[in-house]
Coordinates of C-alpha atoms in Angstrom, one line a residue:
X263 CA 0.0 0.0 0.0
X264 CA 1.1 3.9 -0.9
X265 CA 1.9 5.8 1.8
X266 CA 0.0 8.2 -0.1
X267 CA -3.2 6.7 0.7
X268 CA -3.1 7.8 4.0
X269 CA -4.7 11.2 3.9
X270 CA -6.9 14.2 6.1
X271 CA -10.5 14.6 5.0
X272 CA -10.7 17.9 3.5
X273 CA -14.0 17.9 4.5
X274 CA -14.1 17.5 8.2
X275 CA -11.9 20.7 9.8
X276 CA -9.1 19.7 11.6
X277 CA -9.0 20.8 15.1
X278 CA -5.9 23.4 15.9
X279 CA -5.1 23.4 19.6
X280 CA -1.5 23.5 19.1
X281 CA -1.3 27.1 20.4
X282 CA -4.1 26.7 22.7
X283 CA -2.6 28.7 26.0
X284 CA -2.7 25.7 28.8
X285 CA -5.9 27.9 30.0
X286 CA -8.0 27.3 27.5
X287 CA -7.3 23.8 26.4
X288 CA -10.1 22.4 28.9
X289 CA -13.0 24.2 27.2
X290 CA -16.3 23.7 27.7
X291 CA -17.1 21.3 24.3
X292 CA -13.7 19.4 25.3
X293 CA -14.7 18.5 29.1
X294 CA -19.0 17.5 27.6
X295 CA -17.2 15.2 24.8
X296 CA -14.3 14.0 27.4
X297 CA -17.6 13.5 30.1
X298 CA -19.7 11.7 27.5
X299 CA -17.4 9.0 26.1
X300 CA -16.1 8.2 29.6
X301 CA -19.5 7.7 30.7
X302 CA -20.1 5.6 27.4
X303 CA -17.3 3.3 28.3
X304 CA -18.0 3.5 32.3
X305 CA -21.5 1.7 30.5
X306 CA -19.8 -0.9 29.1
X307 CA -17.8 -1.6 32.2
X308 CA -20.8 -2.1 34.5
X309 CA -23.2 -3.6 31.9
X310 CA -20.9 -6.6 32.4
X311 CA -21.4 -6.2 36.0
X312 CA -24.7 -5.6 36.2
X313 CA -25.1 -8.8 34.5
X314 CA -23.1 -10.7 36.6
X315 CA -25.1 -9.9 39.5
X316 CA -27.8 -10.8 37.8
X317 CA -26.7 -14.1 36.7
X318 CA -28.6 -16.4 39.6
X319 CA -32.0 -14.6 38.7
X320 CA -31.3 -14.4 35.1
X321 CA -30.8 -18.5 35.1
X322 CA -33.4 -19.5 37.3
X323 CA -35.9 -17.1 35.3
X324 CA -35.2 -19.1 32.5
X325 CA -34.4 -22.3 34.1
X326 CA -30.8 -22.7 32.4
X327 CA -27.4 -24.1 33.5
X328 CA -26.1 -21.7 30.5
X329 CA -25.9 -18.3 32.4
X330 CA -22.5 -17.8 31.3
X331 CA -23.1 -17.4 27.9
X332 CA -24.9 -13.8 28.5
X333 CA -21.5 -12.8 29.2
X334 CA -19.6 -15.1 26.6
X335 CA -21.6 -13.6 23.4
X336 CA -21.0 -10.0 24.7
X337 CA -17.7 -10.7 24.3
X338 CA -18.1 -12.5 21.5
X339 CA -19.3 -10.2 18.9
X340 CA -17.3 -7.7 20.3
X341 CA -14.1 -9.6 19.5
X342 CA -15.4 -10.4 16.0
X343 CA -16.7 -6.7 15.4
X344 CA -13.6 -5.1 16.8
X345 CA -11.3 -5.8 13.1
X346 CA -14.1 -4.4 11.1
X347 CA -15.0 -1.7 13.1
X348 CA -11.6 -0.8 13.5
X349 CA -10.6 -0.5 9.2
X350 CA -14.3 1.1 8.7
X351 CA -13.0 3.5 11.3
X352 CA -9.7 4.8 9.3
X353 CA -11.8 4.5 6.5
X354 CA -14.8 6.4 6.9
X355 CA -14.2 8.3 10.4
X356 CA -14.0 7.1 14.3
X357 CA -16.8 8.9 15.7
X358 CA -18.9 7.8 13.0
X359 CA -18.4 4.5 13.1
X360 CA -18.7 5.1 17.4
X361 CA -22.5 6.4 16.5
X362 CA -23.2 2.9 14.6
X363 CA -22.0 1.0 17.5
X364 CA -23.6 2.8 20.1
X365 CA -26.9 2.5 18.1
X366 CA -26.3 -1.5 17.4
X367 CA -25.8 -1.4 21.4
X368 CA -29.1 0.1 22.1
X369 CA -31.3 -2.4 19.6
X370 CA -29.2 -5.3 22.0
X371 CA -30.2 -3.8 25.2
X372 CA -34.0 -3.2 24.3
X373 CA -34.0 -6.8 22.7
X374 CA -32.5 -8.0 25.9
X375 CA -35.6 -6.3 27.9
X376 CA -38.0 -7.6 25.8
X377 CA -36.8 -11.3 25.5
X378 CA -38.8 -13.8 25.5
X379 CA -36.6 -16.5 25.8
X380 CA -33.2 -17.3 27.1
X381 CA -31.9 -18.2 23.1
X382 CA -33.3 -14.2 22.4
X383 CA -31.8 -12.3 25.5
X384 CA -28.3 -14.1 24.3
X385 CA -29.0 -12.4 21.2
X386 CA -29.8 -9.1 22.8
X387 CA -26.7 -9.2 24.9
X388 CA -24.6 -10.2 21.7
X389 CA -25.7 -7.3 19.8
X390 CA -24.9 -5.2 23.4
X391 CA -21.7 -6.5 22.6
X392 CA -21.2 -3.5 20.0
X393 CA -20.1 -0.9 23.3
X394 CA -16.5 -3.3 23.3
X395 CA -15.5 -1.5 20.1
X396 CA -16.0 1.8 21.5
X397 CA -13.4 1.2 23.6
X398 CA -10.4 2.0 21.2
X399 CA -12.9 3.8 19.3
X400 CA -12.9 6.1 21.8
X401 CA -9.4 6.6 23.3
X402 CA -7.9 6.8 19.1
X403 CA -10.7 9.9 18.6
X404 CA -9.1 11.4 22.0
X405 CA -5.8 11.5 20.0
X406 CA -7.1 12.6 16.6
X407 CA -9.1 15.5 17.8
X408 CA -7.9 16.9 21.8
X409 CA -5.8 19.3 22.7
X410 CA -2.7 17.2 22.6
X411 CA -1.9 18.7 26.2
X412 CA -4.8 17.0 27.6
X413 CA -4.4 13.6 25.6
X414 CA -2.7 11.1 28.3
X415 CA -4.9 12.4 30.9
X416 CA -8.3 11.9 28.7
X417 CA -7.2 8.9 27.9
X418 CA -6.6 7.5 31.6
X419 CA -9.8 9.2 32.4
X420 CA -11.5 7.8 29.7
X421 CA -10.6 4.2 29.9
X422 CA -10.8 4.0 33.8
X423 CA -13.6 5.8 34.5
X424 CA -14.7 9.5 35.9
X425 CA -15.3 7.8 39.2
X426 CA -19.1 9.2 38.6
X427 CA -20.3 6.5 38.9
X428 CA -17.7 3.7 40.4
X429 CA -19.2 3.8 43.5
X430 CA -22.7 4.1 43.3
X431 CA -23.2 2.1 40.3
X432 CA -22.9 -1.3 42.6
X433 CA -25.4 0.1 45.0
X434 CA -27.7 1.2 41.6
X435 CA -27.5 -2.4 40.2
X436 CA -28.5 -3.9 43.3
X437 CA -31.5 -1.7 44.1
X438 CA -32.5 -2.4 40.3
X439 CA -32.5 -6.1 40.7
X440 CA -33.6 -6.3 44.0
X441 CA -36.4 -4.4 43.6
X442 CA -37.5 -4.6 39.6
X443 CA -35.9 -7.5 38.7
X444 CA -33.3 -8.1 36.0
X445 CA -34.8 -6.8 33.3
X446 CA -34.3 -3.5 35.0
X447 CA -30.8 -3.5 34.3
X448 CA -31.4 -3.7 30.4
X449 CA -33.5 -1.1 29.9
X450 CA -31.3 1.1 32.5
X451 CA -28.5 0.5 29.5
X452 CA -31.1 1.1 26.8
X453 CA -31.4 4.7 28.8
X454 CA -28.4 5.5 28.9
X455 CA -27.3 4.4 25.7
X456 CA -30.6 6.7 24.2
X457 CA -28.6 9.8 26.3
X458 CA -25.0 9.5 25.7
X459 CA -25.2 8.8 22.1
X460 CA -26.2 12.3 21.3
X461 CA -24.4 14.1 23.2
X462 CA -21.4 12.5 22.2
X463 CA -22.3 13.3 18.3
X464 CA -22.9 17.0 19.2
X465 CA -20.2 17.5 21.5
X466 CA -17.1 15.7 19.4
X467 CA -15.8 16.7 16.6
X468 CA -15.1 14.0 13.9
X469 CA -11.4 12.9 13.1
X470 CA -10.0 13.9 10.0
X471 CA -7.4 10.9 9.8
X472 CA -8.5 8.5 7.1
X473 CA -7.1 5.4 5.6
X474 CA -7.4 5.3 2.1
X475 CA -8.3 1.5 1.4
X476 CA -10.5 -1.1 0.2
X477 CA -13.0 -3.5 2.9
X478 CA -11.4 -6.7 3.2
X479 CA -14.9 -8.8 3.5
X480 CA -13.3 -12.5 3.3
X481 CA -11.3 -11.4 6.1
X482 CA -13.3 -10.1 8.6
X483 CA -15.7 -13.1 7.0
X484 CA -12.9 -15.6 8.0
X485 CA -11.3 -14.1 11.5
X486 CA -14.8 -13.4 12.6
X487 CA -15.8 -17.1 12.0
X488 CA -12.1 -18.1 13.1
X489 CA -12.7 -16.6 16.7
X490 CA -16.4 -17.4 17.1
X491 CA -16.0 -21.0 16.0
X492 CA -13.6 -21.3 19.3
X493 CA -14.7 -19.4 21.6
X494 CA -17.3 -22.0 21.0
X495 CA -15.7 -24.8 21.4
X496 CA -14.2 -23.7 24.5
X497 CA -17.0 -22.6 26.1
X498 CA -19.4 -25.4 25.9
X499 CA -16.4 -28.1 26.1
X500 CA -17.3 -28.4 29.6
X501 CA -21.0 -29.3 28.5
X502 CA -20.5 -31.5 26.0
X503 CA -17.2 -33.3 26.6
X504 CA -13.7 -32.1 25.4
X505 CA -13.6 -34.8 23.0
X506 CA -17.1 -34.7 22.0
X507 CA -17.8 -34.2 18.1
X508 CA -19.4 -31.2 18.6
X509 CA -16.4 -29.6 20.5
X510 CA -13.7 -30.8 18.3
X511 CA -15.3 -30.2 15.1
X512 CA -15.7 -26.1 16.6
X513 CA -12.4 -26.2 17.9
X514 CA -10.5 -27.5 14.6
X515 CA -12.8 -25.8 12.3
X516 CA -12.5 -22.5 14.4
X517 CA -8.5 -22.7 14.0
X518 CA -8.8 -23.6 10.3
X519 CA -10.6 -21.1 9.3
X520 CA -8.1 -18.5 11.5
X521 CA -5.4 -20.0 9.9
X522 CA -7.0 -19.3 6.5
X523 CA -7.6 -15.8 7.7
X524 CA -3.5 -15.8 8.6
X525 CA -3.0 -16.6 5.1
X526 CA -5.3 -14.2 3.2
X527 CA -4.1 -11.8 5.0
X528 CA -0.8 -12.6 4.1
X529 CA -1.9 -12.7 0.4
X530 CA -4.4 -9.9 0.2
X531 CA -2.5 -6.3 -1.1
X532 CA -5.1 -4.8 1.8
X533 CA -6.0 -7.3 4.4
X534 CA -8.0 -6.1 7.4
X535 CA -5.2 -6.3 10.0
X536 CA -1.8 -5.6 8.5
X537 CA 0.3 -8.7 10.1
X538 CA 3.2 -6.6 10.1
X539 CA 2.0 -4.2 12.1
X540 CA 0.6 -7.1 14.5
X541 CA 4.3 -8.9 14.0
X542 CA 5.7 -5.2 15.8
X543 CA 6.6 -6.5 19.5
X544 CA 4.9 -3.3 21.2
X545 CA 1.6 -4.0 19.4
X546 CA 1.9 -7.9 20.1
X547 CA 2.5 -7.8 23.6
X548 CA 0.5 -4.9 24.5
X549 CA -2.4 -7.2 22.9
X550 CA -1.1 -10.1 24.7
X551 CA -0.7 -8.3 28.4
X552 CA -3.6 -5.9 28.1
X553 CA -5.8 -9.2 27.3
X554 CA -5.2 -10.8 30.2
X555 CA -5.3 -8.0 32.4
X556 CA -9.3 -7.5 31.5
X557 CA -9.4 -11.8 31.7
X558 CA -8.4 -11.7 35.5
X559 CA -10.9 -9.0 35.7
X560 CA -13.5 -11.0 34.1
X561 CA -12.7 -13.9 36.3
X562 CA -12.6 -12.4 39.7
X563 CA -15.6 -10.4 38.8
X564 CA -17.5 -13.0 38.1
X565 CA -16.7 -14.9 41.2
X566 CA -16.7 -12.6 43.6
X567 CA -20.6 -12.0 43.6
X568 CA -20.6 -16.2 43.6
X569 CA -18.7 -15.9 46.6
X570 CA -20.2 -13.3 48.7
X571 CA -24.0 -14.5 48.0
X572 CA -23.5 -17.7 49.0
X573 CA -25.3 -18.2 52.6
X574 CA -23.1 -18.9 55.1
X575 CA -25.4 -21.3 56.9
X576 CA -24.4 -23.8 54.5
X577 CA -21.3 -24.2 55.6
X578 CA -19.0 -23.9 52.6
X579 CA -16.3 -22.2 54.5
X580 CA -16.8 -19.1 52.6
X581 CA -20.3 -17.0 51.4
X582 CA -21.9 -13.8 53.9
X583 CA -24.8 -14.4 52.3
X584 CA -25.7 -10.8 51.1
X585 CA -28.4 -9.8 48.3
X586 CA -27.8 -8.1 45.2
X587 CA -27.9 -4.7 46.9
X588 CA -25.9 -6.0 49.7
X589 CA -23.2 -6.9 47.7
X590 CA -22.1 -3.3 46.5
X591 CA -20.5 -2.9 49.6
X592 CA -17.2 -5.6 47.8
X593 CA -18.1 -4.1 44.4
X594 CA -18.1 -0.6 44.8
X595 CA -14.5 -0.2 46.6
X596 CA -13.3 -2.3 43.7
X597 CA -15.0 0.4 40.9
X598 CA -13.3 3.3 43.2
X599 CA -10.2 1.8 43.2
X600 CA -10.0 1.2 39.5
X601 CA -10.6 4.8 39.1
X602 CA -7.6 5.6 41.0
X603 CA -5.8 3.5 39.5
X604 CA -6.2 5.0 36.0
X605 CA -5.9 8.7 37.8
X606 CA -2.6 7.3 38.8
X607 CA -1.0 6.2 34.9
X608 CA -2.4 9.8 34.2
X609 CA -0.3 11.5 36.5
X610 CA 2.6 9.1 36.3
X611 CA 2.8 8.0 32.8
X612 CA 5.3 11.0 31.6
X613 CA 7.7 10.2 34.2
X614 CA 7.7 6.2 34.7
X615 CA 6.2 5.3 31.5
X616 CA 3.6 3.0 30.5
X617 CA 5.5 -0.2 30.7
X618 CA 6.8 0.1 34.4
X619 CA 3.0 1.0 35.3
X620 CA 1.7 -1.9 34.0
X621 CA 4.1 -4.6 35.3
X622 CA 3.3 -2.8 38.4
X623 CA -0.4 -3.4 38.4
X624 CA -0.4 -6.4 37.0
X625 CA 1.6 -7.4 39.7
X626 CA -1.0 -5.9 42.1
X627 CA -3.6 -8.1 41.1
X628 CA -1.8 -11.0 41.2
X629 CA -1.2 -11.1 44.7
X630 CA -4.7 -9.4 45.5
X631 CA -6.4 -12.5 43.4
X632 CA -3.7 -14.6 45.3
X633 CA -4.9 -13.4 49.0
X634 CA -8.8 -13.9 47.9
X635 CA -8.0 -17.5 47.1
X636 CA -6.3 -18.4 50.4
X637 CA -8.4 -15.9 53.0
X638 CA -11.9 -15.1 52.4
X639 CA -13.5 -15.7 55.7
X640 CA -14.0 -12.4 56.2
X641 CA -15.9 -9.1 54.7
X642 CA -13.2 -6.5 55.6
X643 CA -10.5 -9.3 53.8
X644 CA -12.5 -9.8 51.3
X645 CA -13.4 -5.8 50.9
X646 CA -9.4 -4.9 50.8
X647 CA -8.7 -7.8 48.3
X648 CA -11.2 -6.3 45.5
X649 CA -10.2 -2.8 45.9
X650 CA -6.3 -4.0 45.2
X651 CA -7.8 -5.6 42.3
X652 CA -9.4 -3.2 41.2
X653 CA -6.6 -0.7 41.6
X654 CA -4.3 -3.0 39.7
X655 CA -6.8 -3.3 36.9
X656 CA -7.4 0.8 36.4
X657 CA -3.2 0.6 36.1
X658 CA -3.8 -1.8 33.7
X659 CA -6.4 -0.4 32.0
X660 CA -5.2 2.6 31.4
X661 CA -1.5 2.2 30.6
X662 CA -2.6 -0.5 27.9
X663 CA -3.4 2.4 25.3
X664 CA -0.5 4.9 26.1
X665 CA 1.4 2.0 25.6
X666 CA -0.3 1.4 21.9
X667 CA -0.2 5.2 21.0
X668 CA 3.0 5.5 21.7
X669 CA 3.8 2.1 19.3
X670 CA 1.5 2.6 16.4
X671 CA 1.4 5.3 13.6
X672 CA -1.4 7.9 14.2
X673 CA -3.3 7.2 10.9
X674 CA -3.4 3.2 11.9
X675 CA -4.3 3.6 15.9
X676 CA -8.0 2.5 15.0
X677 CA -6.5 -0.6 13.1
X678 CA -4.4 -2.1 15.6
X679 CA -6.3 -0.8 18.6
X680 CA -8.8 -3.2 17.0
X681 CA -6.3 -6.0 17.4
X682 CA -5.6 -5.0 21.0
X683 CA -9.5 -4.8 21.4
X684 CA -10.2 -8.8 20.1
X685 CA -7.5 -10.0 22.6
X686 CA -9.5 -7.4 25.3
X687 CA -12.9 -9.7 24.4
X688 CA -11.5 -13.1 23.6
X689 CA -9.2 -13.9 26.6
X690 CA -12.1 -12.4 28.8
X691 CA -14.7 -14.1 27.4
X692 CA -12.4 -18.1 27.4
X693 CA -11.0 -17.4 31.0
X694 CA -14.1 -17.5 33.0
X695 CA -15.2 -20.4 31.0
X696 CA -12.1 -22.5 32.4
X697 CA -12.2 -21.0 35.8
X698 CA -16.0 -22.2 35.8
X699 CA -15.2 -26.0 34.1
X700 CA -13.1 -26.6 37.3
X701 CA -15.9 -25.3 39.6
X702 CA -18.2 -27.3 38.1
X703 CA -16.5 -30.5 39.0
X704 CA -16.2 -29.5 42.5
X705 CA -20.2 -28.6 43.0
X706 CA -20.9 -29.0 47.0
X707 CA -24.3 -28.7 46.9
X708 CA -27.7 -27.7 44.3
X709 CA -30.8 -25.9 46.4
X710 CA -33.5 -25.7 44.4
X711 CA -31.9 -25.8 40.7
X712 CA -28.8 -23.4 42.1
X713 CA -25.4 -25.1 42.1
X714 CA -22.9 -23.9 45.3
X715 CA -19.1 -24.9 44.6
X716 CA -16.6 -26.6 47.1
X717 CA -14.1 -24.0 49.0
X718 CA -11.6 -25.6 47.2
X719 CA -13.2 -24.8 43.8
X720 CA -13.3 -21.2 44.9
X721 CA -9.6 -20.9 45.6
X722 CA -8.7 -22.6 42.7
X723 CA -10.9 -20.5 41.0
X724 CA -9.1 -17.3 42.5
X725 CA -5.8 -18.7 41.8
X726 CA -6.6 -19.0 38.1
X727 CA -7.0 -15.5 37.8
X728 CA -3.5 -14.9 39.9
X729 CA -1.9 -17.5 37.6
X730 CA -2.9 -15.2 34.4
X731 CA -2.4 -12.1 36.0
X732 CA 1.4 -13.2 36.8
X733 CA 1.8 -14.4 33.5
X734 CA 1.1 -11.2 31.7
X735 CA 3.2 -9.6 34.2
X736 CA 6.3 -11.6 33.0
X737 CA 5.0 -11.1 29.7
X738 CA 5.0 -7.3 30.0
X739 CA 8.5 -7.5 31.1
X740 CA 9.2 -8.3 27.3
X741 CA 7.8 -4.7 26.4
X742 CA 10.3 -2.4 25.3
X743 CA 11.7 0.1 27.9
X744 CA 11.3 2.8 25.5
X745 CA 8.2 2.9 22.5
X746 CA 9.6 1.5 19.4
X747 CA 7.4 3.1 17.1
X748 CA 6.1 1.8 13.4
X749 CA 6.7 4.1 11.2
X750 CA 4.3 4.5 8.3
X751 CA 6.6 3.7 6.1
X752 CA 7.3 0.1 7.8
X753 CA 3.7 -0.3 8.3
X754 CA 2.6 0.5 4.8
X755 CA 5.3 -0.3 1.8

């Protein structure tokens, strides 16, 4: 591909804040859009919690052992959207192609309100799965179009939260439920989704970055298949048997068609993820690390409502026993502390860097997953571990796209955060699913159609997440010290 094809719309203005005195670089349009898309992606953080609190009265509703698939095709679609999404987005403009997803979003969450049946809510939820894009959507419009004084810190805010709502969300989604049930918590998204969208259109201005080049179809066709077609496998292996037909014939066809995907991509002039920017270490192993940063997330927050609603009269050895509402007292110091967390990469970032930040909280979570598993008796334990979690994940979190930006070309950040995105959904979405095949061979006990797990499923269940978190710790020690930037050129020719 010419370098030459990458280009500046002459039609959308390009913001000049180059000479903006540091006074005025906060204005009023910049703080709306900065407040807006953090909020948008604060939604798709707590949509996944709000639906794992939900879970229990979710499955007995619709008397189903396959609960965990609500949170498996939200991460599903958004891993196979994410490539697409990401070339429309050099293409055609980023917060364009943010409007379409938020949109998509809010036809999943009002078909999830509505459903009917369980097969139609996993639907709803799929197409909910749209808000994952938005994530580098977001954070790659912040660098085409902010003051570029006010990037690193929109960014942190952006990805980690405003702490708006971090605290009282938890005590939100458990009033819904508790008292409306779990429908509530769909057409709470629905809402919010019919509010943001706007105001994010009218208070954004639209990058004029674009990627000249064509739609590669068969790819997206192919890795979209690739990736679903596993995450399949894997996710009812425990089901059906790991060396059932069903399973292998997923599993195998899943990887064949990736590897046919591999192989167009090598052969098509303008494949839908440039494997040569992929091949860049930066971009790898930030895709790599950041991946299993939100999979130990995924894990712990999944487990921890498990954990803390379980009565204690049973005598598991672990459970307080708490309702929906009762359990924001674990989640919302966790939600707090991942705001700090990203608060703390924006203040840092200029003088540690992004690599040394997210070592660090990677580190963080691995002991803090690693306490949960061996001491949970208590509520104030139990309390402290989620907030160290959660402070290790806002690290995380938000060092994963300074350390992207300061790899990747400007014109080709919505390209390859899309790479960084499908490893964001996929390891998320096949993590739990292990963590949950060993729990469910160590059920204790079912009361009335609800299964309750050993204590020594739980720890090994918390140590699963430590295990990943330490390994993408050792892994992010392969990161460069300092950014080792593709040039266009490299990326391109």
């Amino acid at each position: 591909m010419d370098t030459s094809q990458i280009t500046f719309d002459s039609t959308v203005p390009a913001p000049d804040h180059q000479d903006d005195p540091p006074g005025r670089v906060w204005t009023l349009q910049v703080t709306c859009s900065l407040i807006s898309m953090a909020l948008l992606l604060e939604l798709l953080s707590i949509s996944y919690m709000m639906i794992s609190i939900a879970l229990p009265q979710i499955s007995a509703h619709y008397q189903t052992t396959q609960g965990a698939w609500l949170l498996t095709a939200f991460l599903l679609l958004g891993a196979v959207a994410s490539p697409l999404v990401g070339k429309l987005a050099d293409t055609h403009g980023k917060r364009r192609l943010l409007m379409v997803c938020v949109a998509l979003s809010a036809v999943g969450a009002l078909t999830s309100a509505v459903a009917p049946s369980f097969g139609v809510l996993v639907v709803g939820r799929a197409l909910t799965g749209m808000l994952g894009p938005c994530l580098f959507l977001v954070y790659t419009l912040i660098r085409d179009v902010f003051p570029p004084r006010t990037v690193a810190m929109s960014v942190s805010i952006a990805i980690s939260g405003m702490g708006l709502v971090a605290i009282p969300a938890p005590f939100l989604t458990g009033w819904l439920i508790d008292n409306f049930g779990f429908r509530s918590v769909f057409w709470f998204t629905l809402i919010c989704l019919g509010v943001l969208g706007p105001l994010i259109f009218m208070t954004t201005d639209e990058s004029p970055v674009r990627l000249r080049s064509k739609i590669d179809l068969v790819g997206a066709v192919l890795l979209g298949a690739g990736i679903a077609g596993v995450l399949i496998g894997v996710s009812f292996g425990p089901d059906w048997g790991w060396t059932a037909p069903s399973t292998l014939a997923y599993l195998i066809g899943g990887t064949a068609l990736f590897a046919a995907w591999v192989v167009s991509a090598r052969v098509i002039r303008e494949p839908l993820i440039d494997l040569r920017i992929v091949a860049n270490r930066p971009v790898a192993m930030t895709s790599l690390v950041s991946g299993l940063c939100y999979a130990v997330s995924a894990v712990f927050t999944i487990l921890l409502p498990f954990m803390c609603m379980t009565p204690a009269i049973l005598g598991l050895g672990y459970g307080f026993g708490v309702s929906a509402e009762g359990f924001a007292i674990f989640q919302a110091p966790l939600g707090a502390a991942t705001v700090a967390g990203g608060f703390l990469v924006g203040a840092l970032v200029a003088r540690i860097g992004p690599r040394a930040l997210m070592i660090t909280g990677l580190v963080i979570m691995a002991v803090a997953c690693a306490l949960t598993a061996f001491s949970h008796e208590s509520k104030p334990q139990v309390i402290i571990f989620s907030a160290l979690v959660g402070l290790g994940g806002g690290i995380g979190y938000a060092s994963a796209p300074n350390l992207l930006l300061a790899a990747v070309p400007q014109a080709l950040q919505a390209t390859t955060g899309a790479v960084t995105s499908v490893a964001q959904n996929v390891l998320p979405a096949v993590l739990p699913v292990i963590a949950f095949s060993v729990l469910n061979s160590r059920i204790a006990t079912v009361v009335e159609g609800a299964a309750f797990y050993t204590d020594e499923g739980m720890t090994i269940g918390f140590l699963i997440a430590a295990g990943a978190a330490a390994i993408a710790a050792a892994a992010a020690l392969a990161l460069p010290r300092k950014a080792e930037q593709v040039t266009e050129l490299e990326a391109l020719t």
